[in-house]
C-alpha positions as a Python dict, from the first residue, in 0.01 Angstrom:
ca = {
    (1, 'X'): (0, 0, 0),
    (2, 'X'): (-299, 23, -162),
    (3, 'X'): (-588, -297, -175),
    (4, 'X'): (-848, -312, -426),
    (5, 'X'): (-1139, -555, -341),
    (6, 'X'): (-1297, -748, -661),
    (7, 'X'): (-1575, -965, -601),
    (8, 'X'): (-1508, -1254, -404),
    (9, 'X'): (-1123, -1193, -443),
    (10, 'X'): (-840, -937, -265),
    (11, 'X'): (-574, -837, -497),
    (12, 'X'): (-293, -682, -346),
    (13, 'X'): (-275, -408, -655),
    (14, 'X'): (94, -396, -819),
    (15, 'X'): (26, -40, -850),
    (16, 'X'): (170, -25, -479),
    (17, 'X'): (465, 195, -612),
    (18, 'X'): (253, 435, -769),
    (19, 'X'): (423, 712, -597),
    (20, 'X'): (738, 685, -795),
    (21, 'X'): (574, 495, -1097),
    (22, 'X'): (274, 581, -1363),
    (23, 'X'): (14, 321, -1334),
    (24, 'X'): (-47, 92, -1631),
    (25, 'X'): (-433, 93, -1659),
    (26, 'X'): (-714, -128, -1758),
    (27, 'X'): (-873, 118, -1955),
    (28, 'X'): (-541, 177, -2216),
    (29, 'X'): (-495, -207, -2242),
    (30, 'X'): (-861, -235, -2349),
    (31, 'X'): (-836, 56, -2615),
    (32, 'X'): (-521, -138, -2774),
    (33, 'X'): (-673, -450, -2746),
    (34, 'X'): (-990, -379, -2877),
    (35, 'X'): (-851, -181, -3170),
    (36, 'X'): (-544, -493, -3262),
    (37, 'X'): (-824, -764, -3240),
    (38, 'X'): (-1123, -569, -3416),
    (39, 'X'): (-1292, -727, -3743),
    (40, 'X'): (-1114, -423, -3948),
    (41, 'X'): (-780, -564, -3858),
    (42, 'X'): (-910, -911, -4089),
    (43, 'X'): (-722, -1108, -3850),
    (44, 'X'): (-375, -984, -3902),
    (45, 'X'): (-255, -1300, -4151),
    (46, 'X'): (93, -1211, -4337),
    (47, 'X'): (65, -1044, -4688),
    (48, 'X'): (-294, -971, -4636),
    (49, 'X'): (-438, -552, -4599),
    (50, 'X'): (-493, -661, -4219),
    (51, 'X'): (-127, -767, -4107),
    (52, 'X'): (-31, -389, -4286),
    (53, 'X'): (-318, -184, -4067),
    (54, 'X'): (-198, -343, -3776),
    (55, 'X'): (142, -257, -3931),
    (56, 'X'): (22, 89, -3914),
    (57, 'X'): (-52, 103, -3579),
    (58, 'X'): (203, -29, -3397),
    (59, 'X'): (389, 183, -3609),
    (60, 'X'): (192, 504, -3428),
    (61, 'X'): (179, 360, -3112),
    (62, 'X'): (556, 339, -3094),
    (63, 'X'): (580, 688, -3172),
    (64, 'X'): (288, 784, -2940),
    (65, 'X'): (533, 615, -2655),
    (66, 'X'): (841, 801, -2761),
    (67, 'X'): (1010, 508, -2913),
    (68, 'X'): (1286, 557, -3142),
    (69, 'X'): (1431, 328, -3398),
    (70, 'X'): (1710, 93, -3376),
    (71, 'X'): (2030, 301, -3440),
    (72, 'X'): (2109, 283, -3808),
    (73, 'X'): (1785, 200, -3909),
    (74, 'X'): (1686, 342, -4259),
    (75, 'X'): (1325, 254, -4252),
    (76, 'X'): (1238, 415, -3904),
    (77, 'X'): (1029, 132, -3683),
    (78, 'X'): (1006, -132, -4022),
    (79, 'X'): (1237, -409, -3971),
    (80, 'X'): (1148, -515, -4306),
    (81, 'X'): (1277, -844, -4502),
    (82, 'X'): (1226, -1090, -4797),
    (83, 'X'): (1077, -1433, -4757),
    (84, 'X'): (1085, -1660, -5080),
    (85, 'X'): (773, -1886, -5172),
    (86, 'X'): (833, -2195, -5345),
    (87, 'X'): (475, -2256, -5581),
    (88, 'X'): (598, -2552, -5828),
    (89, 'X'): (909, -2772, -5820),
    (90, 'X'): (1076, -3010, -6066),
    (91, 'X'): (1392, -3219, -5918),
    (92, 'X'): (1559, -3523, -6060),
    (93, 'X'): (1889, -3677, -5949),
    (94, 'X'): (2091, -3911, -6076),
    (95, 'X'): (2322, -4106, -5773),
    (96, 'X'): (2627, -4364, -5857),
    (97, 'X'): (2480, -4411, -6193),
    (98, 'X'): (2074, -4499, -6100),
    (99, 'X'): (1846, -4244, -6134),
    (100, 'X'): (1642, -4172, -5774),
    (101, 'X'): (1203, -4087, -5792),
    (102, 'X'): (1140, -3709, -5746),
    (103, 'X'): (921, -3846, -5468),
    (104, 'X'): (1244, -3960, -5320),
    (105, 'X'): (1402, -3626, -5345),
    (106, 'X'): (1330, -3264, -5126),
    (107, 'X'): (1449, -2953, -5188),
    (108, 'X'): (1420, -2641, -4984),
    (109, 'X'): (1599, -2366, -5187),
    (110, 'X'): (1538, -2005, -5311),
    (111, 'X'): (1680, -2068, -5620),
    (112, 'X'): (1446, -2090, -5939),
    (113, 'X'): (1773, -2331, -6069),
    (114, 'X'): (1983, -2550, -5902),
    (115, 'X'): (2273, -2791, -5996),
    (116, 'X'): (2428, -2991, -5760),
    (117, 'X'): (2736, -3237, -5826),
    (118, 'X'): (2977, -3383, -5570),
    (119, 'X'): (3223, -3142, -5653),
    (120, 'X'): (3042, -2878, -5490),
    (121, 'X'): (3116, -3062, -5149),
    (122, 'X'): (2833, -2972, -5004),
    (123, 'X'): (2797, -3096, -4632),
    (124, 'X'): (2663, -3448, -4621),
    (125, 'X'): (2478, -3521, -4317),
    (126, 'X'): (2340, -3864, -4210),
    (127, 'X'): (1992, -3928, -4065),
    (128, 'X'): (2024, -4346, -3960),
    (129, 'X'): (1807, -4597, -3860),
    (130, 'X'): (1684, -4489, -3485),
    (131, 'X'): (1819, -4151, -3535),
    (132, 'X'): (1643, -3850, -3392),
    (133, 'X'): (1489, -3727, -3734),
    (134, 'X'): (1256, -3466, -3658),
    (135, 'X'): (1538, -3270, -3445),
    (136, 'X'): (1797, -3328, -3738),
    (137, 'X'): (1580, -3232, -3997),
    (138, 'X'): (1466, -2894, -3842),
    (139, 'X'): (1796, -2782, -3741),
    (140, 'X'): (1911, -2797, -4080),
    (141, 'X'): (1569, -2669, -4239),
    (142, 'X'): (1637, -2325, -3961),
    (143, 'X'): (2046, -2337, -4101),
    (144, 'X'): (2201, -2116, -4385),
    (145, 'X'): (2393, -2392, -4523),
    (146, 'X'): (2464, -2635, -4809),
    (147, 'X'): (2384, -2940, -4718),
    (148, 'X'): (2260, -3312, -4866),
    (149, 'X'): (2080, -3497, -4627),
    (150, 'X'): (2124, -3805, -4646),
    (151, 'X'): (1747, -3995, -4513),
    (152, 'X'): (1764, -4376, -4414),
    (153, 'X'): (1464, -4560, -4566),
    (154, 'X'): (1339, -4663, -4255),
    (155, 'X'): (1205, -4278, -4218),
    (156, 'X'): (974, -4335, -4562),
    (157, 'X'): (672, -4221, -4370),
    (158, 'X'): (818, -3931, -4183),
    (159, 'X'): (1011, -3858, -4533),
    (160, 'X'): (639, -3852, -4713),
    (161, 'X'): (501, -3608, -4421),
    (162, 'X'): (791, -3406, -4457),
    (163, 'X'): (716, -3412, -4834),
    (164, 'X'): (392, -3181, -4784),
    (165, 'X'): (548, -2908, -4546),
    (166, 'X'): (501, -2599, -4740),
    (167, 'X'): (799, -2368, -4588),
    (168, 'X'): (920, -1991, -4661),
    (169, 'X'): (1235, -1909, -4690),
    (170, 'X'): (1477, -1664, -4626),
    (171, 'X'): (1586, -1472, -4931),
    (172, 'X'): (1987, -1606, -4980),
    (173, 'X'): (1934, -1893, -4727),
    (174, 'X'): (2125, -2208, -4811),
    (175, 'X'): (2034, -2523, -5048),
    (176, 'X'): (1902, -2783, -4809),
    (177, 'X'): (1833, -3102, -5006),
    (178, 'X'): (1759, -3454, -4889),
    (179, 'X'): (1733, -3792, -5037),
    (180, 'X'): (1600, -4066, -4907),
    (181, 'X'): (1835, -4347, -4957),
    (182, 'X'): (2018, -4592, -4765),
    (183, 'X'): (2369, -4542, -4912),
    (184, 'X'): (2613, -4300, -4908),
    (185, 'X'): (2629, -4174, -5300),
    (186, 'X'): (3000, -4095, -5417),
    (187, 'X'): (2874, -3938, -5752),
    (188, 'X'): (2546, -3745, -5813),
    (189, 'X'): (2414, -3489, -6002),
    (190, 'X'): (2063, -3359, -5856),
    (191, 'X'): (1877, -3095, -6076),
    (192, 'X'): (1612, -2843, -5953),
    (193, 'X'): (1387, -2643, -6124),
    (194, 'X'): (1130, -2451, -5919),
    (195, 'X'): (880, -2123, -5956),
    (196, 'X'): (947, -1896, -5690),
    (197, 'X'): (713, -1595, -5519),
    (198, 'X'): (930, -1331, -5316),
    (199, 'X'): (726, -1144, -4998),
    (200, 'X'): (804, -897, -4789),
    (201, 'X'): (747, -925, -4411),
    (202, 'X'): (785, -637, -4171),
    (203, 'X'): (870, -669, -3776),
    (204, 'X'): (824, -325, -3572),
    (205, 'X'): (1088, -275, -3365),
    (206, 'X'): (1209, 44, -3151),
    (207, 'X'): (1415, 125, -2863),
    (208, 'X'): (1432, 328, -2537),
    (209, 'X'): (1823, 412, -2480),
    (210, 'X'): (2025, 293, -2157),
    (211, 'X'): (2164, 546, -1957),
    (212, 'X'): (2504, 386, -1847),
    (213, 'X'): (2500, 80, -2018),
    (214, 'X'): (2316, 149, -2343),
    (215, 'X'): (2524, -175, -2532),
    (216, 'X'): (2339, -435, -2326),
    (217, 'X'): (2000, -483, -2417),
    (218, 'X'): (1680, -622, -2257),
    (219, 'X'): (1386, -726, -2496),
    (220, 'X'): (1005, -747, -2467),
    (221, 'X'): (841, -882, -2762),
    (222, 'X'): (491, -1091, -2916),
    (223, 'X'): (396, -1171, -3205),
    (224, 'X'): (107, -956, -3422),
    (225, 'X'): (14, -1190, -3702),
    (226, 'X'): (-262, -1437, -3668),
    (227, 'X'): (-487, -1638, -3945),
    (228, 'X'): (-684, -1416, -4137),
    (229, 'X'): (-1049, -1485, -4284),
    (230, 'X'): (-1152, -1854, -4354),
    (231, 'X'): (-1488, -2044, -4352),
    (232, 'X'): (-1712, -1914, -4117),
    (233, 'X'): (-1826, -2117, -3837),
    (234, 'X'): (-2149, -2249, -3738),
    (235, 'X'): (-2217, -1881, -3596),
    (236, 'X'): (-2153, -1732, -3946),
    (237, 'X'): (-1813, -1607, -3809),
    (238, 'X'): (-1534, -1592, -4030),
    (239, 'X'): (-1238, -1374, -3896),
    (240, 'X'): (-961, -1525, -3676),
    (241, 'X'): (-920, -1203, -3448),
    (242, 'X'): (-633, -1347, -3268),
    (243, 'X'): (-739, -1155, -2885),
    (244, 'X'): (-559, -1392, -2726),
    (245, 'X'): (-310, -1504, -2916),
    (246, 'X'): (-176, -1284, -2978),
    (247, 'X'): (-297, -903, -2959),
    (248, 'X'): (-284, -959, -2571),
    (249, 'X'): (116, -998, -2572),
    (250, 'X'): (110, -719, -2881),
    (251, 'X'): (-112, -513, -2599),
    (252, 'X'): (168, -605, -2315),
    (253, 'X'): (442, -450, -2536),
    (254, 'X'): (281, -117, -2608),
    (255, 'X'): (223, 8, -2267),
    (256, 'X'): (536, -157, -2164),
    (257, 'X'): (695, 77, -2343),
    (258, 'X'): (453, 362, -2287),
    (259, 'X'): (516, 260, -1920),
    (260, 'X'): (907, 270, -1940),
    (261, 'X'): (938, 580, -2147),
    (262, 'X'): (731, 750, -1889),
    (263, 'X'): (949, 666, -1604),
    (264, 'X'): (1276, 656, -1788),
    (265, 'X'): (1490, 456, -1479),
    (266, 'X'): (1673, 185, -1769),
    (267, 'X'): (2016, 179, -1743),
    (268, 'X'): (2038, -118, -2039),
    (269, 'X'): (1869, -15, -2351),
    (270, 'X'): (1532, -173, -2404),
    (271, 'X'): (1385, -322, -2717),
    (272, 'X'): (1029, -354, -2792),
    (273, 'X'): (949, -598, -3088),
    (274, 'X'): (642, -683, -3269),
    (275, 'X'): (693, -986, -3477),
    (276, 'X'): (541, -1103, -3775),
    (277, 'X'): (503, -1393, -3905),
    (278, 'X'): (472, -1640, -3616),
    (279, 'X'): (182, -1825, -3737),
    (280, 'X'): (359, -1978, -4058),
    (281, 'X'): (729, -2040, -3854),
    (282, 'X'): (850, -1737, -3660),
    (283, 'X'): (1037, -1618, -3912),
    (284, 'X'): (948, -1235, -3797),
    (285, 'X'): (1221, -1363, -3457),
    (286, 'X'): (1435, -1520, -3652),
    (287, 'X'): (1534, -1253, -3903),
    (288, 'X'): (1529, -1005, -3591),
    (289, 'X'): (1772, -1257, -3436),
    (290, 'X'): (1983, -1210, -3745),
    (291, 'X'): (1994, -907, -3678),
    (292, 'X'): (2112, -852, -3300),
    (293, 'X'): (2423, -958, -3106),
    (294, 'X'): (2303, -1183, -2888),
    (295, 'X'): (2592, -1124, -2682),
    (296, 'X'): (2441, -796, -2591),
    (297, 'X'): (2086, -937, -2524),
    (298, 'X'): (2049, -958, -2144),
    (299, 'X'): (1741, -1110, -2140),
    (300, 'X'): (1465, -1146, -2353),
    (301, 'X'): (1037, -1124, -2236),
    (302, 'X'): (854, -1246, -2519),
    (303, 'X'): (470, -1229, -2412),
    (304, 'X'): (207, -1475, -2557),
    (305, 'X'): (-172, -1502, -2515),
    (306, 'X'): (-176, -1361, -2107),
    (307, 'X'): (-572, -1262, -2176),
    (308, 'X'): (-712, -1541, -1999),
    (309, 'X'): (-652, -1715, -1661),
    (310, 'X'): (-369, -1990, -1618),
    (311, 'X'): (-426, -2289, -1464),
    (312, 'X'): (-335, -2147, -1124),
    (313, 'X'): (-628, -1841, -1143),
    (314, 'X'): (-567, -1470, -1117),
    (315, 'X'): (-255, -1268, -1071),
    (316, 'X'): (-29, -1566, -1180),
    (317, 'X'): (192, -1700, -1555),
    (318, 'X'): (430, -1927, -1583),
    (319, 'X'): (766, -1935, -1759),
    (320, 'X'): (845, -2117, -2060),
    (321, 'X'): (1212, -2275, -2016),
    (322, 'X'): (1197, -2190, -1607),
    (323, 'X'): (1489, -2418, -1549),
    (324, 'X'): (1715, -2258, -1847),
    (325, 'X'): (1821, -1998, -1662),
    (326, 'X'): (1782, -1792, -1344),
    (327, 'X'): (1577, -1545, -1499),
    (328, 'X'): (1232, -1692, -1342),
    (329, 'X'): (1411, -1670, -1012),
    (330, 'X'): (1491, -1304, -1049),
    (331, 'X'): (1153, -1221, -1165),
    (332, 'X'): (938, -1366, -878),
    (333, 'X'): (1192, -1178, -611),
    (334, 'X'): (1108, -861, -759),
    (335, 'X'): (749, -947, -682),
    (336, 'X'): (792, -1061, -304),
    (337, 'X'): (544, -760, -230),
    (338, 'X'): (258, -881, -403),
    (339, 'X'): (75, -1185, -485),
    (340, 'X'): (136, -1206, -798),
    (341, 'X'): (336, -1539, -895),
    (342, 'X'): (557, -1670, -1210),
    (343, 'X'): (501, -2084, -1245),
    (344, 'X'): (761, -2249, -1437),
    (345, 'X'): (583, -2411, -1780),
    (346, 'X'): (335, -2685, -1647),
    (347, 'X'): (340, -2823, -2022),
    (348, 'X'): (685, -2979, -2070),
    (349, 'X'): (575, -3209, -2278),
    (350, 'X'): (441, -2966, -2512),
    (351, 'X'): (832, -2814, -2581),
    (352, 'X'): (715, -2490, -2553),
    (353, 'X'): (983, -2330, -2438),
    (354, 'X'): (1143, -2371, -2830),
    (355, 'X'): (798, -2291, -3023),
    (356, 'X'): (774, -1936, -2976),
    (357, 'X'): (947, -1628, -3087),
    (358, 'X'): (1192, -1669, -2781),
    (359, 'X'): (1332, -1956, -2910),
    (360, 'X'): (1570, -1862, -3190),
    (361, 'X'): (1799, -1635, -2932),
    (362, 'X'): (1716, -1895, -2653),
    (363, 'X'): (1941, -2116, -2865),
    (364, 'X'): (2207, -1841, -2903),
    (365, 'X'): (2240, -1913, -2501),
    (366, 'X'): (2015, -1574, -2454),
    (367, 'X'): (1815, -1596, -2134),
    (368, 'X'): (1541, -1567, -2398),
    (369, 'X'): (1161, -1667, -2177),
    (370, 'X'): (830, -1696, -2307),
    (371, 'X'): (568, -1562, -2073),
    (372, 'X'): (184, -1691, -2049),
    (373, 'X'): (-155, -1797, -1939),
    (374, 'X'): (-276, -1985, -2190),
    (375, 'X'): (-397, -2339, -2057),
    (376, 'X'): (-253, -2562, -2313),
    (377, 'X'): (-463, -2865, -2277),
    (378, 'X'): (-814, -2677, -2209),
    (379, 'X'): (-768, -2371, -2377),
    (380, 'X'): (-1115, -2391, -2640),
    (381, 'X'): (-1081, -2057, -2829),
    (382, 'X'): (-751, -2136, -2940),
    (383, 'X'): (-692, -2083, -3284),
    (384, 'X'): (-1072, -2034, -3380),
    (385, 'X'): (-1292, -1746, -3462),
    (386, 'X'): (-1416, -1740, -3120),
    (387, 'X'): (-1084, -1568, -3002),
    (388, 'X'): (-1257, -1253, -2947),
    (389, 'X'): (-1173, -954, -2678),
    (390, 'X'): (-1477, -1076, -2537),
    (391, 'X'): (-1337, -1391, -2401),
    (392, 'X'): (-1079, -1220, -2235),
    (393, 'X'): (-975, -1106, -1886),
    (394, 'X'): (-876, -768, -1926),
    (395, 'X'): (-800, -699, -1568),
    (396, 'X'): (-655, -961, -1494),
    (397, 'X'): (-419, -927, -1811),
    (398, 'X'): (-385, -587, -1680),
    (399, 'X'): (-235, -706, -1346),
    (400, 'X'): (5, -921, -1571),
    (401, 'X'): (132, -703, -1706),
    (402, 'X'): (218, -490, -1467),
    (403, 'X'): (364, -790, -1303),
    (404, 'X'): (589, -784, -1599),
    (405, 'X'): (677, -430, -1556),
    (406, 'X'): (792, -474, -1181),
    (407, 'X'): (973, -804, -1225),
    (408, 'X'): (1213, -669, -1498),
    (409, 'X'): (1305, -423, -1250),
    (410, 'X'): (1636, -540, -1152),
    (411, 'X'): (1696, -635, -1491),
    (412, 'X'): (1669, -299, -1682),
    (413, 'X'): (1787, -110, -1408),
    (414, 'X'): (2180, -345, -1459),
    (415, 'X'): (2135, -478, -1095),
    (416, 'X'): (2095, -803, -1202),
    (417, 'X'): (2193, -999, -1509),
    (418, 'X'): (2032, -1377, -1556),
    (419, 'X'): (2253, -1670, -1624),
    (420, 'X'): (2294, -1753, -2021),
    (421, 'X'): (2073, -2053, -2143),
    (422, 'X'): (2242, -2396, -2228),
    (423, 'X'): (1987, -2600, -2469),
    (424, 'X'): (2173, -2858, -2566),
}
């Protein structure tokens, strides 16, 4: 057991098994940092040259590892797929006989032209007066269905707000259309007109095979988007590096799985997934959750922004969705050597635990955890131009994750196997 004194501080190093296992070091999470959250990289925004540089090198650095692709890929680590971008619409409807305002009317829809009638039985659902509409809404909006939505008038102003939500789609996904109206329409005819962009969107995914139980799988993941280039700030700084949030998870995936394909001890087959498009509605997890069983998802460790301290100080996360599963539980008793110490989410309130890229399998009952740092309430570089390597931690995001590393233990090795996640 080795200590390493730091100024005012002992950390009990998690490198304490560094007879059987390589060390992840400082000094390679600062070169991938500093290289996914440099100016070049234009702050990684989706369909921009930066998100397709950084492309490029997670692409290399996956290969550097000794990644391979997910069997049966055809476009080696590119998980690549086709969002739809709605610029101009023109709806009218007509319902039992009266015609309705287009300002009464929404349409989400790939299609450039749509008719609609009652005799294409579409579902109907029904948001009432006191309903729940923001959870009714979205959980149609993130469906592949047909469906009218049906929008009590009492909802005007959250049917307005809802009127100016710009949202990709899915290429094929389902008509979702919703009047606001407080009867229940027999006959209708709704017509849609609309221009339409299509955009392609590339995750990076690639594998290290299990030895005996290669069809179980265990996932690490972040997102690598961020926001681009927009005004510059007083300073005269205008690129959204994204450091924290979220090269530093990006960073925790690549020498994960330089760290794992060194030591090659994973029974289950490990996935390693940089998403894109996280910053405009995760749809970089949800088409990757399209695209897995999630019945052979064992557990998923979806990283985001671990470069600066949590609430608690050094050599300590927390764990969005703690009380989902037993997964948290399993974690911190692979750590009962060392100080280090997983939290469950201190920021309920702030539904975390179904706003990242975990969420989408999470829902699929995956034990599907976000893990973090990032002090919600006081955290002052998020989402600004000041979110620069500089304001980081690196050792300390170091020691994470490694913490990460040693808690999945267990996991990848098919000792244990965390409860599945109920979130309804």
């Amino acid at each position: 057991m080795r200590l390493i004194f730091l100024p005012g501080l002992l950390v009990l190093c998690l490198c304490v098994h560094s007879q059987t296992l390589p060390s992840i070091s400082e000094k390679e999470v600062s070169r991938i940092e500093n290289i996914l959250a440099a100016d070049d990289m234009q702050g990684r925004q989706v369909f921009t040259p930066g998100i397709d540089k950084a492309a490029d090198y997670i692409r290399k650095e996956f290969k550097d590892a000794g990644l391979i692709p997910l069997p049966g890929s055809k476009d080696g680590f590119d998980q690549s797929f086709t969002m739809i971008n709605p610029e101009s619409i023109e709806v009218s409807a007509v319902i039992d006989g009266s015609s309705i305002g287009s300002k009464n009317i929404l349409v989400f829809s790939t299609a450039s032209s749509l008719t609609v009638t009652q005799a294409d039985r579409y579902q109907k659902v029904f948001i009432n007066k006191g309903s729940d509409f923001r959870s009714v809404v979205f959980k149609y909006l993130e469906s592949d269905q047909n469906v009218l939505i049906l929008v009590d008038t009492s909802f005007t102003k959250n049917f307005t707000r809802l009127a100016r939500y710009h949202m990709h789609q899915f290429e094929g996904s389902g008509n979702r259309i919703l009047i606001l109206t407080s009867s229940d329409p027999q006959q209708y005819k709704i017509q849609v007109s609309q221009k339409t962009k299509k955009q392609r969107l590339t995750n990076l995914v690639g594998i290290i095979p299990g030895k005996s139980k290669p069809e179980e799988y265990v996932i690490f993941s972040a997102h690598y988007d961020h926001l681009g280039i927009g005004k510059p700030d007083p300073k005269g700084d205008s690129i959204y590096n994204g450091a924290n949030d979220d090269a530093s998870g990006t960073t925790a995936v690549i020498t994960l799985a330089e760290y794992f394909s060194k030591i090659q001890n994973n029974e289950r087959t490990l996935i390693f997934a940089a998403f894109t498009a996280e910053e405009i509605g995760e749809f970089g997890s949800a088409y990757f959750s399209k695209m897995v069983d999630p019945d052979k998802v064992i557990a998923m460790f979806n990283i985001e922004m671990i470069g600066t301290e949590s609430k608690w100080g050094k050599n300590s996360a927390y764990i969005t969705g703690f009380d989902k599963s037993d997964m948290g539980i399993i974690l911190q008793k692979n750590l009962s050597t060392s100080q280090f110490k997983f939290y469950p989410d201190p920021y309920p309130e702030q539904g975390l635990f179904l706003r990242s890229d975990n969420a989408t399998l999470a829902k699929k009952g995956v034990p599907a955890h976000t893990i973090s740092t990032s002090k919600m309430d006081s955290e002052k570089y998020y989402h600004t131009q000041a979110d620069e390597v500089e304001t980081l931690d690196l050792i300390n995001m170091t020691e994470i994750i490694r913490a990460i590393g040693l808690s999945a233990g267990s996991i990848i090795a098919g000792q244990d196997t965390p409860r599945r996640v109920i979130t309804e």
